[in-house]
Protein backbone atom coordinates (compact mmCIF):
# COMPACT_ATOMS: atom_id res chain seq x y z
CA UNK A 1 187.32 192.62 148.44
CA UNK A 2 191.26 193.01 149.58
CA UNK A 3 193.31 193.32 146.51
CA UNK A 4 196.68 192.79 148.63
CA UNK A 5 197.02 189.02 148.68
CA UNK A 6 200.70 187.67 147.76
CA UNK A 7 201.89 187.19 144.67
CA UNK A 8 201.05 183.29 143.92
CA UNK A 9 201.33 181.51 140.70
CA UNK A 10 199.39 178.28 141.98
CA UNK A 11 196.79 178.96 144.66
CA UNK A 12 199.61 181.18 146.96
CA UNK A 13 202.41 178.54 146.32
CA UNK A 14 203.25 178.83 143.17
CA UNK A 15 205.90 181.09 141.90
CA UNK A 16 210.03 181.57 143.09
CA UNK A 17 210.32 182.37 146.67
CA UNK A 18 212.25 185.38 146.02
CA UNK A 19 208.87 186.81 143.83
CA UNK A 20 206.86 186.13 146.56
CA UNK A 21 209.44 187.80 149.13
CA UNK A 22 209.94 190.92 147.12
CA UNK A 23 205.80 191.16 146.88
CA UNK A 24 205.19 190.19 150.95
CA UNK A 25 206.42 193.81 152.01
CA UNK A 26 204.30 196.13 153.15
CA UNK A 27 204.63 199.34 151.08
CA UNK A 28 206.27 201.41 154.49
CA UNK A 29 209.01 199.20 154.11
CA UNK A 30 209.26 199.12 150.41
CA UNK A 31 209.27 202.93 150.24
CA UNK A 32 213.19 203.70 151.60
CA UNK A 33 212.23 206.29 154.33
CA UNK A 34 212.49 204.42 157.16
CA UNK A 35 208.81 203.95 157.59
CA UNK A 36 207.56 207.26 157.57
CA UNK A 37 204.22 207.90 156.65
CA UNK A 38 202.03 210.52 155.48
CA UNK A 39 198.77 209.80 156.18
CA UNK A 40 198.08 210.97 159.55
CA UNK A 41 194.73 210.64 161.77
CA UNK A 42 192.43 207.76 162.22
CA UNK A 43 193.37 205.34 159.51
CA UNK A 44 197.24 205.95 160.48
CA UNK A 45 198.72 201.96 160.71
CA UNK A 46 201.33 201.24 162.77
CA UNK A 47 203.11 198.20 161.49
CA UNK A 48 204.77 197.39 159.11
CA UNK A 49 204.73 193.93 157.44
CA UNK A 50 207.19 191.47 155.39
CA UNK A 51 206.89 187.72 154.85
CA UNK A 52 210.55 186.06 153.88
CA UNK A 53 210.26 182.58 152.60
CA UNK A 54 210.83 180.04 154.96
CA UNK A 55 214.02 177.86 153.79
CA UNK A 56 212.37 174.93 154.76
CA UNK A 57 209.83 174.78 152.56
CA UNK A 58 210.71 177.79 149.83
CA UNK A 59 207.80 180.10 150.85
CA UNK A 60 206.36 182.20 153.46
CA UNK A 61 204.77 180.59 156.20
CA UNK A 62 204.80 183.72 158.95
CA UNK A 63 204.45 187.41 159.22
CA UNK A 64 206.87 189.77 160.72
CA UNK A 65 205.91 192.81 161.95
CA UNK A 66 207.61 196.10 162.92
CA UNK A 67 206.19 199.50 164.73
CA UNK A 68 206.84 202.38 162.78
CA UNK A 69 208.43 204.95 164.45
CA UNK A 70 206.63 208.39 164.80
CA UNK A 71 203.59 206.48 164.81
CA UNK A 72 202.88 207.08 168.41
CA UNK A 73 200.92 204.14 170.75
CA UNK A 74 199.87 200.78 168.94
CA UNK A 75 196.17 201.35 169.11
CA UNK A 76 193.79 198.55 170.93
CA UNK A 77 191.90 197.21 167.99
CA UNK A 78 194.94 197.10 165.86
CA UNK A 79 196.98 195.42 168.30
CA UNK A 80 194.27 193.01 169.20
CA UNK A 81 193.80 192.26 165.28
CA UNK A 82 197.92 191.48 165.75
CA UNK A 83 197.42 189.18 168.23
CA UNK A 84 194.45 187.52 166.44
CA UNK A 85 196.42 186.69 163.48
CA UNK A 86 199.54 185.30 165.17
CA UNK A 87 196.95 182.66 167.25
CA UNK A 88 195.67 182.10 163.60
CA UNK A 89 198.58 181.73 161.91
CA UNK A 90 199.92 179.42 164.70
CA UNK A 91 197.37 177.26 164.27
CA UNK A 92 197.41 177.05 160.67
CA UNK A 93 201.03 175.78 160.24
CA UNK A 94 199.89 172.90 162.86
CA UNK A 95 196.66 172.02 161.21
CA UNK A 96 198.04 171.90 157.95
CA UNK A 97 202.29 171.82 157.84
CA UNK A 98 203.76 173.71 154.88
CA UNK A 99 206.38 171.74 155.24
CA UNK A 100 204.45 168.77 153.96
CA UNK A 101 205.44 166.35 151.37
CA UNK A 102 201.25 166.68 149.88
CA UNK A 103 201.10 169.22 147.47
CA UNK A 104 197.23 169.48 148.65
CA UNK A 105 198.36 170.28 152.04
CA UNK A 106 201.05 173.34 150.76
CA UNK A 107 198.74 174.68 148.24
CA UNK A 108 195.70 174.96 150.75
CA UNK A 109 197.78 176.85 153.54
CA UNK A 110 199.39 179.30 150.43
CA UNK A 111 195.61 180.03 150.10
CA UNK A 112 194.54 180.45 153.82
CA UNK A 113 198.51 182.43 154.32
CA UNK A 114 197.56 185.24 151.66
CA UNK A 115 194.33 186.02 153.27
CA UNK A 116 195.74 186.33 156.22
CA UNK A 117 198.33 187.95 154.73
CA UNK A 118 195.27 190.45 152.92
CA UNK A 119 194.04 191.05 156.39
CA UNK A 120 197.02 192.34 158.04
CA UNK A 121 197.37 194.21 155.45
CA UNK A 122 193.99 195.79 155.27
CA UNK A 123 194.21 196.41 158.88
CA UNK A 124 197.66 197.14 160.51
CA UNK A 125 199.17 199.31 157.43
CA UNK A 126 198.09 202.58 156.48
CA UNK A 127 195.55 203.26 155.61
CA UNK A 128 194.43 201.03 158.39
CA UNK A 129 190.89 199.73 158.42
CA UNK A 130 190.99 196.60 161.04
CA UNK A 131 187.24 196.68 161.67
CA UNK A 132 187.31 195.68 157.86
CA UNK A 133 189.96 193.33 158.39
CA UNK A 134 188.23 191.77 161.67
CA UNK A 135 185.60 190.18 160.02
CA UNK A 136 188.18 188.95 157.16
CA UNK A 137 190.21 187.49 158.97
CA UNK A 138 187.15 185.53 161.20
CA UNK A 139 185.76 184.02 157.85
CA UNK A 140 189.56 183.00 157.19
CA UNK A 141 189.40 180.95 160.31
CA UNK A 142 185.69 179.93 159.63
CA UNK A 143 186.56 178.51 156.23
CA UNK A 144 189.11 176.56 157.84
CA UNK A 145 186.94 175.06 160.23
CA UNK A 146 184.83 174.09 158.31
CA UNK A 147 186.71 172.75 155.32
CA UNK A 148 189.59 170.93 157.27
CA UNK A 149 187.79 170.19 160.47
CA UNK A 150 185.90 166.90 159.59
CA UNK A 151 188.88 165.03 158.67
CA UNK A 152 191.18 166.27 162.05
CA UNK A 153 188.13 165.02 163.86
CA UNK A 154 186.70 162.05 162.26
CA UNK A 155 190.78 161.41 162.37
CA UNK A 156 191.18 162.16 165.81
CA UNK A 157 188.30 159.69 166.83
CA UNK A 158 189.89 156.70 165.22
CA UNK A 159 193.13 157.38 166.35
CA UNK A 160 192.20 157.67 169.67
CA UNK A 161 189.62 154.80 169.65
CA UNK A 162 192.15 152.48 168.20
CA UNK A 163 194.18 153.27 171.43
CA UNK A 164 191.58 153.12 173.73
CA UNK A 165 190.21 149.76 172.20
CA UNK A 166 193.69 147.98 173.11
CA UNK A 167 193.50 149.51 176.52
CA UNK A 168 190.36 148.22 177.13
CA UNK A 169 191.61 145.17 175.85
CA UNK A 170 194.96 144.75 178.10
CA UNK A 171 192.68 145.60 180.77
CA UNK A 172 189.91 142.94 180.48
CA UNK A 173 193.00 140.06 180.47
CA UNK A 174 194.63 141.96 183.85
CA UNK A 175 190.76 141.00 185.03
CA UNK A 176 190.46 138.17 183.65
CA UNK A 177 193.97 137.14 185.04
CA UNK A 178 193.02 138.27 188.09
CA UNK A 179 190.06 136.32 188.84
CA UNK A 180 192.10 133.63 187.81
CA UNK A 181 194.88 134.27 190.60
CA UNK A 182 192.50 134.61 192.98
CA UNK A 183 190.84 130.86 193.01
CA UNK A 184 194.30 129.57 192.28
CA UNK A 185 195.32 131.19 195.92
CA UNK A 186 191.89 130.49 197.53
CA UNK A 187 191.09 134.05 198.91
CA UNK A 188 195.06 134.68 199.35
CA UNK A 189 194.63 137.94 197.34
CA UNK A 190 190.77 138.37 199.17
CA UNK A 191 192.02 140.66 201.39
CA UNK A 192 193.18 142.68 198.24
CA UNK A 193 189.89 143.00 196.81
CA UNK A 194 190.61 145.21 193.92
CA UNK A 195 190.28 142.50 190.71
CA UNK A 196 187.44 144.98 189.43
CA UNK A 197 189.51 148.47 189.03
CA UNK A 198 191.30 146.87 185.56
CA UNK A 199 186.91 147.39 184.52
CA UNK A 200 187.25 150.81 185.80
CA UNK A 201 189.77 151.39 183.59
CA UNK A 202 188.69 150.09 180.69
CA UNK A 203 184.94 152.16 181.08
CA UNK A 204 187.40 155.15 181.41
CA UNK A 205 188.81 154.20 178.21
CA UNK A 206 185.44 153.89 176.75
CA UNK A 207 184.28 157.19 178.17
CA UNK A 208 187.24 159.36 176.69
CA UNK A 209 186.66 158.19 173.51
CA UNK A 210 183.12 158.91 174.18
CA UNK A 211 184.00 162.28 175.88
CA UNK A 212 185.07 163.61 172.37
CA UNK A 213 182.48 162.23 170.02
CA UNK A 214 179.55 163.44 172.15
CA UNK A 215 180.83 166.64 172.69
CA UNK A 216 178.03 169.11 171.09
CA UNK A 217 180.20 172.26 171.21
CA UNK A 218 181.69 172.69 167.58
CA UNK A 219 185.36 172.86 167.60
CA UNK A 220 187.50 176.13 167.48
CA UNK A 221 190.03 176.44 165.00
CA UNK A 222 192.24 176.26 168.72
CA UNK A 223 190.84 172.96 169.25
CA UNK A 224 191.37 171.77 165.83
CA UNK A 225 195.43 172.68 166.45
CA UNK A 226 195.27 170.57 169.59
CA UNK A 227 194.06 167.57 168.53
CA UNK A 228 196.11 167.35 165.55
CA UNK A 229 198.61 167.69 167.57
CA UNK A 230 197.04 165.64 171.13
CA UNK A 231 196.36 162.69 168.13
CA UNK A 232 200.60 162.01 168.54
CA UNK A 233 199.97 161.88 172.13
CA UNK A 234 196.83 159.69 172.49
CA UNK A 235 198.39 156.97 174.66
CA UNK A 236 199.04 159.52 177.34
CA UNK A 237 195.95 161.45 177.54
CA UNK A 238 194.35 157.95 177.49
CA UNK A 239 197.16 157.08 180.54
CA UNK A 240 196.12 160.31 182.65
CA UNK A 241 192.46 159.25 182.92
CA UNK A 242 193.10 155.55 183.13
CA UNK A 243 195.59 156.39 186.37
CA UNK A 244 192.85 159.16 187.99
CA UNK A 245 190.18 156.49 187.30
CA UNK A 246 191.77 154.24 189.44
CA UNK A 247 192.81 157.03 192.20
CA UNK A 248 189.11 157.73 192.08
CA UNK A 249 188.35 154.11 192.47
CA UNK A 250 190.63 153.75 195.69
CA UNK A 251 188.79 156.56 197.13
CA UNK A 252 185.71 154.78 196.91
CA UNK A 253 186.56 152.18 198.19
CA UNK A 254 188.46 154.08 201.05
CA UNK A 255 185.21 155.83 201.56
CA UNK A 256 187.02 158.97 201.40
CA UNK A 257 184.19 160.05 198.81
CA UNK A 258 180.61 158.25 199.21
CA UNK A 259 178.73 158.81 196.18
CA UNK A 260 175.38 157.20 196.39
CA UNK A 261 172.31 158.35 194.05
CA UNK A 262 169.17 156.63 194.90
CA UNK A 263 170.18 153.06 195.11
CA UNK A 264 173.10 153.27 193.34
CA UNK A 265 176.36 153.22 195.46
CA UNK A 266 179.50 153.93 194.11
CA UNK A 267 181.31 152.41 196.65
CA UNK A 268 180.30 148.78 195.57
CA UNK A 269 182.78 148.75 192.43
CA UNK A 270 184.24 145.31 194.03
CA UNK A 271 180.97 144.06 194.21
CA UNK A 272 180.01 144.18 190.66
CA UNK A 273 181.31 144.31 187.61
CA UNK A 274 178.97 146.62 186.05
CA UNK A 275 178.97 149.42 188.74
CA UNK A 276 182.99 149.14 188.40
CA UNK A 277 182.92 149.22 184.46
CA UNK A 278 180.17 152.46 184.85
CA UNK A 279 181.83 154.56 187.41
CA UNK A 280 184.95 154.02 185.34
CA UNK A 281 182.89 155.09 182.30
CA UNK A 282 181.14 158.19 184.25
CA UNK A 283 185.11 159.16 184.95
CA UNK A 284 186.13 159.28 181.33
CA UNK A 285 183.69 161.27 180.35
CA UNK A 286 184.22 164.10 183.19
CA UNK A 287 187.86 163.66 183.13
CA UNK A 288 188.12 167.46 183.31
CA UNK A 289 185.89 167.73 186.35
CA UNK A 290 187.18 164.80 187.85
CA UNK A 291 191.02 165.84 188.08
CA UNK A 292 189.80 169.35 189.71
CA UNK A 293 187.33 167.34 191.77
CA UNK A 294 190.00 164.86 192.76
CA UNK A 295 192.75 168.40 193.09
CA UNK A 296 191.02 169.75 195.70
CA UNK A 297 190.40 167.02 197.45
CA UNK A 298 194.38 166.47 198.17
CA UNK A 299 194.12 170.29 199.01
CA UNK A 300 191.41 170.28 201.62
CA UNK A 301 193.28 166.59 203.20
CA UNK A 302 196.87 168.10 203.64
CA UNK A 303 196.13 171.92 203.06
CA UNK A 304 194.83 172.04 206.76
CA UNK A 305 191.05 173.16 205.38
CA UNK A 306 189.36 170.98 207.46
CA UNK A 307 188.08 168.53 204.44
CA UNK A 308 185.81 168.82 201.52
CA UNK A 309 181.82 168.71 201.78
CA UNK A 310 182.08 165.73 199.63
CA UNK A 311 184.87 163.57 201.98
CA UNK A 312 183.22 160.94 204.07
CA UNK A 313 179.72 161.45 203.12
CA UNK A 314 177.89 160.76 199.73
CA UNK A 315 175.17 162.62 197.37
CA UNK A 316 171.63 161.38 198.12
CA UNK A 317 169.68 163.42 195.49
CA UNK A 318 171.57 166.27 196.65
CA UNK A 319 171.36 165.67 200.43
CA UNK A 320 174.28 163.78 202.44
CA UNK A 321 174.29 160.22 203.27
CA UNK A 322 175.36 159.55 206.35
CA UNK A 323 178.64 157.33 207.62
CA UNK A 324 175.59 154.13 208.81
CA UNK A 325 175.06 154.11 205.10
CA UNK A 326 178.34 152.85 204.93
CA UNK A 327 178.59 150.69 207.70
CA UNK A 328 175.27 149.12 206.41
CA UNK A 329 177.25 147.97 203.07
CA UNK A 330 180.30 147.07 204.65
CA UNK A 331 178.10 144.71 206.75
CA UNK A 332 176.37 143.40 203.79
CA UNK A 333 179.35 142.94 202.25
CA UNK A 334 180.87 140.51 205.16
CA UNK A 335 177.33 138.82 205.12
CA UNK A 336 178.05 137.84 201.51
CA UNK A 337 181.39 136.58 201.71
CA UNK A 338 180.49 134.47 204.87
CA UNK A 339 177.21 132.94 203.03
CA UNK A 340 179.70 132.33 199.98
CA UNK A 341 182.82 130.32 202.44
């Protein structure tokens, strides 16, 4: 067990800042010879350590650290176990601010900050051990996982549902409105024919909020950080997939992609309502795949590649479908709208 966790009076927190400054020095720097060291061979350390309070918030909430000279080449494990614990440290001070006005919130990250602190320690200063502190500092970010990762998440979803639920909304009355302008003008706006991308974009809406909440992978500490902080920024992730969702849906209906899949054809999004609403949904949930997809698409159309396998032809169970298939529609398409004048 590592004995060299700050001095803390409450959980890490507790205590004068000065205390806890005067403790968070590694003893190379506490010892008045410039960091020289005695200990030679392979548990030599190279860095040495101090934690200052931070005067926002009266306590330390990041380490320093400084090669020692005559201590020849950083080694690889111990600068890897550096880098480690500034991506950890990093993300604690976003998951849980130590500038925050909750006590909970301070006294939990004094308690995560010492071990970390205990690790660096135990495996940058001499004597060195970092395949001791390795493993230390990976249940560190473990515990924190798993102890302040429900609530991030849980919180993430609702934020981000709340959003997507008024998008959906405001998208269902630019339909609705839609429909409406369209037998006002008597097939003024026909020649339009896009009153069904507003349903693509709200099943895009509805598939990145799905897109999270199915997602079977658990969460890094990383991707705790980024939702906390992609939860102040939900409008515009939800914004990015609505406007690729409709790019997407102008390509179908360009025919620049055909994507048909047995007798599904995703071309038909302005002939019903529920294709539109389910290739809009299919799009939020491979919004990551979809911006590539979309990506090199632009490239191979004005990157003189000669086009994409994908561009003008669809996916038949894997095999191509060929440009008739899309005559065929169009033709049904006129068929309908003469039977319907």
């Amino acid at each position: 067990m590592m004995d060299a966790t700050p001095a803390a009076g409450d959980g890490g927190t507790g205590g004068t800042a000065a205390g806890m400054a005067d403790f968070l020095v590694a003893p190379m720097e506490a010892a008045g010879d410039d960091g020289a060291v005695a200990a030679t061979g392979d548990r030599l350390g190279t860095f040495a350590l101090a934690a200052p309070p931070d005067p926002a918030c009266g306590f330390p909430t990041d380490i320093g650290f400084r090669v020692v000279p005559n201590t020849g080449t950083v080694p690889p494990d111990q600068e890897a176990l550096k880098t480690a614990i500034d991506s950890t440290l990093t993300s604690l001070r976003i998951i849980l601010p130590p500038d925050s006005d909750d006590p909970a919130v301070t006294r939990r990250f004094g308690e995560y900050f010492n071990r970390i602190y205990s690790a660096a320690r135990v495996g940058l200063v001499t004597p060195a051990y970092p395949e001791v502190a390795r493993p230390d500092l990976q249940a560190v970010r473990e515990e924190i996982v798993y102890r302040e990762g429900p609530a991030i998440v849980n919180g993430y979803l609702k934020r981000l549902g709340t959003r997507a639920f008024l998008h959906v909304f405001a998208a269902l009355l630019v339909h609705v409105a839609a429909l409406i302008v369209e037998q006002i003008g008597r097939g003024l706006l026909e020649p339009f024919d896009l009153h069904n991308l507003p349903l693509m974009w709200a099943g895009a809406m509805i598939g990145a909020w799905l897109s999270v909440g199915a997602s079977r992978r658990a969460p890094t500490l990383e991707d705790l950080a980024r939702m906390r902080e992609d939860s102040l920024d939900a409008d515009m992730r939800l914004l990015f997939v609505g406007l690729l969702t409709l790019v997407v849906g102008l390509v179908l209906l360009t025919d620049l992609i055909v994507i048909t899949v047995g007798t599904f054809d995703g071309g038909r999004i302005e002939d019903s309502w529920m294709i539109a609403l389910l290739v809009g949904a299919f799009c939020g949930l491979g919004e990551k795949a979809m911006s590539s997809r979309i990506v090199q698409q632009a490239q191979s159309m004005f990157g003189g590649g000669g086009g994409s396998a994908g561009a003008g032809a669809g996916v038949d169970g894997g095999a191509p479908v060929s440009r008739p298939a899309t005559a065929a529609r169009d033709a049904a398409r006129e068929t309908g709208a003469a039977s319907g004048r």
